[in-house]
Structures are given as structure tokens and as C-alpha cells.
XYZ file of N, CA, C and O in Angstrom:
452
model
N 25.454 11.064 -177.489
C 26.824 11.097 -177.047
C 26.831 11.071 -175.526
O 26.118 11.826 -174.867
N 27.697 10.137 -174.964
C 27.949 9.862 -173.486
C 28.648 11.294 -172.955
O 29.240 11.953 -173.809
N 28.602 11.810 -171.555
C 28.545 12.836 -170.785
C 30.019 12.497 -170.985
O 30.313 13.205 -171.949
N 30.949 11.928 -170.687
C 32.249 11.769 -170.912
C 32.979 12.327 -172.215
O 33.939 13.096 -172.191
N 32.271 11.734 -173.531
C 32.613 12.326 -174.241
C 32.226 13.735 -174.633
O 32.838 14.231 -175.579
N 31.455 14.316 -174.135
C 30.637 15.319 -174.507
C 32.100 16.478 -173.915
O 32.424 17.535 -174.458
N 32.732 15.857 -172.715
C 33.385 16.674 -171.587
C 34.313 16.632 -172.225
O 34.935 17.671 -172.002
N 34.989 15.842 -173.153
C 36.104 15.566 -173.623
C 36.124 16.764 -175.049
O 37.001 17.601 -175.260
N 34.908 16.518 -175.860
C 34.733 17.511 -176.672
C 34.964 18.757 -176.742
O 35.402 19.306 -177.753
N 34.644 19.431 -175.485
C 34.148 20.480 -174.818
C 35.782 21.017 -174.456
O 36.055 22.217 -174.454
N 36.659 20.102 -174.198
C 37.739 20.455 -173.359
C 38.920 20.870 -174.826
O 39.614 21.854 -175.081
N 38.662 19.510 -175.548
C 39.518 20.097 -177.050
C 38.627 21.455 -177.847
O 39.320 22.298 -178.416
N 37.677 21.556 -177.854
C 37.370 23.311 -178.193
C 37.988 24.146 -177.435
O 38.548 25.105 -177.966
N 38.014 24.036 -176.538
C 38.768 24.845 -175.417
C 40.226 25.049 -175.608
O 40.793 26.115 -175.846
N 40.949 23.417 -175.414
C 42.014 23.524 -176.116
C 42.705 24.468 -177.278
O 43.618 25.271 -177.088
N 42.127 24.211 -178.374
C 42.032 25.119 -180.008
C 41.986 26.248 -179.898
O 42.721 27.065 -180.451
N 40.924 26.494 -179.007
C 40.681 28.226 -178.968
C 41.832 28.778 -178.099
O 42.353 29.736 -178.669
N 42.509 28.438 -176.686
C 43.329 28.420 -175.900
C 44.771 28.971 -177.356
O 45.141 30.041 -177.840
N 45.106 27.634 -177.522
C 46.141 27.602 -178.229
C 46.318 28.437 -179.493
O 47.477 28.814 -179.669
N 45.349 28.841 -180.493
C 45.031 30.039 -181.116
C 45.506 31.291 -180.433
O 46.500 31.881 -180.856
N 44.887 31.679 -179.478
C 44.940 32.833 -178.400
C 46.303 33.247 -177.980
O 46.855 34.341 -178.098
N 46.874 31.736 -177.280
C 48.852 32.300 -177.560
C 49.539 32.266 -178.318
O 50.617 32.845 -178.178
N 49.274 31.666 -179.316
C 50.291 31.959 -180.880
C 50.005 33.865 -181.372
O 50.927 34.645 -181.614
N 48.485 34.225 -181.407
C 48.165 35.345 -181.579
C 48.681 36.430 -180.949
O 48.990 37.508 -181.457
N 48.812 35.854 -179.030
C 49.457 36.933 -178.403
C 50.145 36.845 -178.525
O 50.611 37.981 -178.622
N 51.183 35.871 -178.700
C 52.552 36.049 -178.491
C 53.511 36.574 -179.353
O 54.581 37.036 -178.956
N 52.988 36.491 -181.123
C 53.383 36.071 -182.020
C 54.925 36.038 -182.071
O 55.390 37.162 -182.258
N 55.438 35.492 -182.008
C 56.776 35.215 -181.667
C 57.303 34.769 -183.206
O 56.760 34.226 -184.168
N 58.508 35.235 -182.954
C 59.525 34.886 -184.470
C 59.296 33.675 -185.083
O 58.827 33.267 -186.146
N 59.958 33.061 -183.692
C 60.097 31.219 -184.569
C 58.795 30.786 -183.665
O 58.858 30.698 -182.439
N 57.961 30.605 -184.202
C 56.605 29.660 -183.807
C 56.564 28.474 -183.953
O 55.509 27.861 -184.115
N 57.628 27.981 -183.922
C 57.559 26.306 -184.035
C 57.131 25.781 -182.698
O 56.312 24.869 -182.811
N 57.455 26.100 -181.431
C 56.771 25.422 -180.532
C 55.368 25.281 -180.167
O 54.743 24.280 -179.816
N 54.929 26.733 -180.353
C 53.376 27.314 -180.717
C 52.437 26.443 -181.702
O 51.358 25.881 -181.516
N 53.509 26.588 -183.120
C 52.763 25.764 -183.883
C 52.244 24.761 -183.895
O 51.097 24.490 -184.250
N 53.513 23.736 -183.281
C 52.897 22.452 -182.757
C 52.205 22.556 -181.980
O 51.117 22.064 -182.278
N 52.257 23.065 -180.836
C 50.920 22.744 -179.533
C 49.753 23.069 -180.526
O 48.723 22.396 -180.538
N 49.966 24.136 -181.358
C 48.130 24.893 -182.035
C 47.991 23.660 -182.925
O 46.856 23.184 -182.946
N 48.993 23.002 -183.722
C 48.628 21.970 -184.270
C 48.109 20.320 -183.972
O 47.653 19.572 -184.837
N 48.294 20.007 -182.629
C 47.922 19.112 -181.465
C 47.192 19.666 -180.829
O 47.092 19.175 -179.705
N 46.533 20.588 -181.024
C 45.555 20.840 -180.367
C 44.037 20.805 -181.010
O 43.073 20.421 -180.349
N 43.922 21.318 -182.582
C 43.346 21.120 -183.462
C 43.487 19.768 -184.156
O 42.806 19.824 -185.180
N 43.877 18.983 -184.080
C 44.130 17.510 -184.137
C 43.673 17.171 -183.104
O 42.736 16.539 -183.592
N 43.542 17.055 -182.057
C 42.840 16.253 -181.050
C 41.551 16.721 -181.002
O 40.710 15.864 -180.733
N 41.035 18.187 -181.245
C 39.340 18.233 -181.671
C 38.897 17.494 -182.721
O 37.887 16.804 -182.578
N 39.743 17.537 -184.205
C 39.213 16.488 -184.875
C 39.180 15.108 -184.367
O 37.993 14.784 -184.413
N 39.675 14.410 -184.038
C 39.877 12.995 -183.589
C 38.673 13.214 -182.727
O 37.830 12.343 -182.942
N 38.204 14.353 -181.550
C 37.601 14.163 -181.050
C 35.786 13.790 -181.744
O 34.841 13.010 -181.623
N 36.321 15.186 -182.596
C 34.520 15.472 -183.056
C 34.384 13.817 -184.179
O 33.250 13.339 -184.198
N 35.373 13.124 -184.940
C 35.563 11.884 -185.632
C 35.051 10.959 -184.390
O 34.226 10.230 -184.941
N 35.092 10.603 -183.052
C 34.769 9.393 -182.454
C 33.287 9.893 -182.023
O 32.609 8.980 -181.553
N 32.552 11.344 -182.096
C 31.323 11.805 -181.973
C 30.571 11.293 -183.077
O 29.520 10.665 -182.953
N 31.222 11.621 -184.343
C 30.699 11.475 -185.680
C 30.178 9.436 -185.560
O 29.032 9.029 -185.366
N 30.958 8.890 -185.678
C 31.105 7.100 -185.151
C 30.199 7.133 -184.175
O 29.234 6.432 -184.481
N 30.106 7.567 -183.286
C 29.129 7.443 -181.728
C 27.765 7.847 -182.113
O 26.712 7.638 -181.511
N 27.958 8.419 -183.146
C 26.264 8.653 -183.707
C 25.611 9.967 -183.539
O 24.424 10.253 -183.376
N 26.731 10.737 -183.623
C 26.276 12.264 -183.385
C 26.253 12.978 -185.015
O 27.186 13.250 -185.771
N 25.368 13.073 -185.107
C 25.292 13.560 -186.354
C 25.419 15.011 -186.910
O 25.726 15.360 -188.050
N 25.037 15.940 -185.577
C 25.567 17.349 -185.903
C 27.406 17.374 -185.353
O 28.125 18.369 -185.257
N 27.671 16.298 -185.143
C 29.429 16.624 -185.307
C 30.250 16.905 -186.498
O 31.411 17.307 -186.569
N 29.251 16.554 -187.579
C 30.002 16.492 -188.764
C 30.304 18.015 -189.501
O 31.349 18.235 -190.112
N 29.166 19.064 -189.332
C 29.496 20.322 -189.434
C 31.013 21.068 -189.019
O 31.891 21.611 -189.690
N 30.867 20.849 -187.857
C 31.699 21.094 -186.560
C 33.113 20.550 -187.206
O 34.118 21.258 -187.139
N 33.138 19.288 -187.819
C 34.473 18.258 -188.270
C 34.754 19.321 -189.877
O 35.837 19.810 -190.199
N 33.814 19.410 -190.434
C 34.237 20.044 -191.430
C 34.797 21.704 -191.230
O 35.690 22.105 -191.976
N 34.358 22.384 -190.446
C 34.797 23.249 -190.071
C 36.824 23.015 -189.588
O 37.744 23.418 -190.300
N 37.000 22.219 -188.124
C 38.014 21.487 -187.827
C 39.254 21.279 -189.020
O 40.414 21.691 -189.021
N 38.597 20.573 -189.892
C 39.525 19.824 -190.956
C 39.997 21.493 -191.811
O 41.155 21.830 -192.060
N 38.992 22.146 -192.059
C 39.624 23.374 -192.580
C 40.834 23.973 -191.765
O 41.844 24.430 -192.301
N 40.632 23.922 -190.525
C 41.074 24.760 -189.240
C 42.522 24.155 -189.743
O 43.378 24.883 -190.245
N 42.704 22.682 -189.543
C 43.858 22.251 -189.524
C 45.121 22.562 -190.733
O 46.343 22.703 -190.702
N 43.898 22.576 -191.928
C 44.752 22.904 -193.308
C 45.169 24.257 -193.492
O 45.838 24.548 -194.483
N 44.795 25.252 -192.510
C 45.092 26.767 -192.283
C 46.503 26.583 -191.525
O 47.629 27.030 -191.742
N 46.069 25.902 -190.739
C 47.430 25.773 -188.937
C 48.542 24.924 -189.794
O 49.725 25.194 -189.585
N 48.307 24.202 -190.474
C 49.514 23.258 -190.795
C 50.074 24.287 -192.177
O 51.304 24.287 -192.130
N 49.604 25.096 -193.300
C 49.718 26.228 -194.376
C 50.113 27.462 -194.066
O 50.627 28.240 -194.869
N 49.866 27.713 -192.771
C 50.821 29.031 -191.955
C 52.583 28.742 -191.120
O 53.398 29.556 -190.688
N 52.604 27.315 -191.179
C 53.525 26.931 -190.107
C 54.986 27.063 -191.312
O 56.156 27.344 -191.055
N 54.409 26.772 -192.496
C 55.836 26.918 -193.169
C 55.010 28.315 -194.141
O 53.945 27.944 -194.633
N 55.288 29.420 -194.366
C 54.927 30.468 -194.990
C 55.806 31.118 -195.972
O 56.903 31.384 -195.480
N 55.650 31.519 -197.429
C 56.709 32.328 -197.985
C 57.385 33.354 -197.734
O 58.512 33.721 -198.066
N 56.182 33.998 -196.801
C 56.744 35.536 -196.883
C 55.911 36.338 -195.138
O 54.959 37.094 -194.944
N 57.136 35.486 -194.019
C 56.698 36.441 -192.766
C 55.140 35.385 -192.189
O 54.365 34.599 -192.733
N 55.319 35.937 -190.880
C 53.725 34.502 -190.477
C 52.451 35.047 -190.842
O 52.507 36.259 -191.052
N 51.673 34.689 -190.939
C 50.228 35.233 -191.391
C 49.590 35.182 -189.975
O 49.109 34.197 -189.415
N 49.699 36.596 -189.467
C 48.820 36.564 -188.260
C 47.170 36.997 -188.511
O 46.258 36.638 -187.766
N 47.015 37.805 -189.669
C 45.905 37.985 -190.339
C 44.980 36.974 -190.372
O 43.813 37.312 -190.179
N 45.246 35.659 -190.596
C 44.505 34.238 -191.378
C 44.696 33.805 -190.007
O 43.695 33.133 -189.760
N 45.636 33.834 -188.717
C 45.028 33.145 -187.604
C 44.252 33.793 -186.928
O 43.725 33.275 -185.943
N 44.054 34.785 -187.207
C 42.840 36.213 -185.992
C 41.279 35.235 -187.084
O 40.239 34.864 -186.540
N 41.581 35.050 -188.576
C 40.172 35.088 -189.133
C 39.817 33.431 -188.835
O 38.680 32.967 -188.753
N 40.884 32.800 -188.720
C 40.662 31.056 -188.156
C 39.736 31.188 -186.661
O 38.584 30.843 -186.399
N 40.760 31.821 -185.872
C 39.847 32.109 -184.558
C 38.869 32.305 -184.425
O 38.149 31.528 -183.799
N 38.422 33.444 -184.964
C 37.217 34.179 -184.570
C 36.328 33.158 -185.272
O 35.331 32.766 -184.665
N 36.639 32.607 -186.710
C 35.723 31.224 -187.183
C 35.241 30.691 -186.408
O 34.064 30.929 -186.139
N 36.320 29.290 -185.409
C 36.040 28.946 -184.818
C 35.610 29.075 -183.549
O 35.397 28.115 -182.809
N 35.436 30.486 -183.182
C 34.788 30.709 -181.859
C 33.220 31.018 -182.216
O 32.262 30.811 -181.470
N 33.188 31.637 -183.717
C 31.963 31.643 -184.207
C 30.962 30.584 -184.135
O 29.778 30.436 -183.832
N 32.063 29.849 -184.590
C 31.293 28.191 -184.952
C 31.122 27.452 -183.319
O 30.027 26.969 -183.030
N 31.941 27.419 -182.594
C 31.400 27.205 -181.188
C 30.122 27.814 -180.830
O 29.173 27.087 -180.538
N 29.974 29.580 -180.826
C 29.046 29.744 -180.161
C 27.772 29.590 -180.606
O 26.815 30.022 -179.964
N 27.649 28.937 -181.789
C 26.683 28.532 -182.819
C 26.156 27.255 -182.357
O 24.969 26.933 -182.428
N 27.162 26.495 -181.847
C 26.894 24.997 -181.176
C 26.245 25.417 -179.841
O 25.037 25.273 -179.654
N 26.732 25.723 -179.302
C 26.154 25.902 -177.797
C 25.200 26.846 -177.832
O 24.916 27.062 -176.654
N 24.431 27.649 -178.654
C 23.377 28.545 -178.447
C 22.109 27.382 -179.269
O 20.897 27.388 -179.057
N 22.812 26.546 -180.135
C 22.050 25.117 -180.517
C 21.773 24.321 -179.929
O 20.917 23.544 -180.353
N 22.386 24.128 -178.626
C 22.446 23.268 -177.507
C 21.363 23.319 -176.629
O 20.686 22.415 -176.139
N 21.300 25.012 -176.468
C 20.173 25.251 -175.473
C 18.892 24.908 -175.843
O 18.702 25.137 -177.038
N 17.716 24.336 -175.130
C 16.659 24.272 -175.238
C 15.796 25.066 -176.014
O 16.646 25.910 -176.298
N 15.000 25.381 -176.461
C 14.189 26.319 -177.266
C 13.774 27.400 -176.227
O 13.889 28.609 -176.428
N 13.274 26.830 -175.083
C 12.747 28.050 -173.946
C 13.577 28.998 -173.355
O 13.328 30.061 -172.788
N 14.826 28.283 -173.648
C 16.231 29.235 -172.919
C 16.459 30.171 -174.114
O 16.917 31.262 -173.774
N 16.183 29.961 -175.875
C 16.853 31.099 -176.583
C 16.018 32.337 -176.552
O 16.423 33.368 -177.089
């Protein structure tokens, strides 16, 4: 994967986790504006880690399957029966920060772990 995309990757994790973080703090009544940004935001990591997956990165696909869950949580909380599920976005988060720091401690060289 080209240094460009790598930066681009790097910036939609960031994104996701970002946007997680203020729906959580904020939790606000009507989360529709929230929702969408958390939902465009997790949509543009998939799309991202999908043109990694094509580019020939082959540990993106973990990472995408993780993502694609992420999204079916964010888009299954946005309309809810009963009150928002802030519970299921604290356990989405911490997932995916899990699953980040899993990538990047994979990243490092063998001599650095």
C-alpha cells in the first residue's frame, strides 16, 4: 500500500474513533446529526480499508470485516425501539480501538515489540 493511502487509512480510523467519542460524550436526545457524521465516518473507513483490500493489502480484510460490523451497529442504533443504546456504542468503540491497537502493535517491527 502507497504512503498516501496508508495516510488516508490512518486518518478515517481516526475519523471513527473521533466521531464515536462525541456521540458518547455528548449523548444528546436527537442524535441525528451525530449519527450521520458517526455514520460517514465509518463509511469512509470502509471504502477506505475496500480500495486497500483491491491495492493488494491483504491484512485489510480483517480490519473490513470488523468495519462492516461497526457500520451495521451505527446504522441499528440510529433508529432504536426503546431510548439510544449508549451501552452497544461504548462496546463498538472500545472494539474498534481494540482492533486498531492490534494493527499498529502488528505494524511494528519484531525488534520494537
Amino acid at each position: 500500500m502507497s504512503a498516501p493511502a496508508r495516510a488516508e487509512l490512518s486518518e478515517c480510523r481516526g475519523n471513527a474513533i473521533a466521531a464515536l467519542d462525541t456521540v458518547l460524550r455528548e449523548q444528546p436526545q436527537s442524535a441525528q446529526a451525530e449519527a450521520l457524521a458517526l455514520t460517514r465516518a465509518v463509511v469512509e473507513l470502509r471504502d477506505a480499508l475496500i480500495e486497500a483490500l483491491r491495492g493488494g493489502d491483504a491484512g485489510a480484510k480483517r480490519e473490513l470485516d470488523h468495519a462492516n460490523a461497526l457500520l451495521s451497529l451505527v446504522v441499528s442504533i440510529q433508529y432504536p425501539m426503546q431510548g439510544r443504546q449508549w451501552e452497544k456504542l461504548r462496546q463498538a468503540r472500545d472494539a474498534l480501538s481494540q482492533l486498531l491497537s492490534g494493527l499498529e502493535e502488528s505494524a511494528q517491527p519484531e525488534s520494537q515489540r
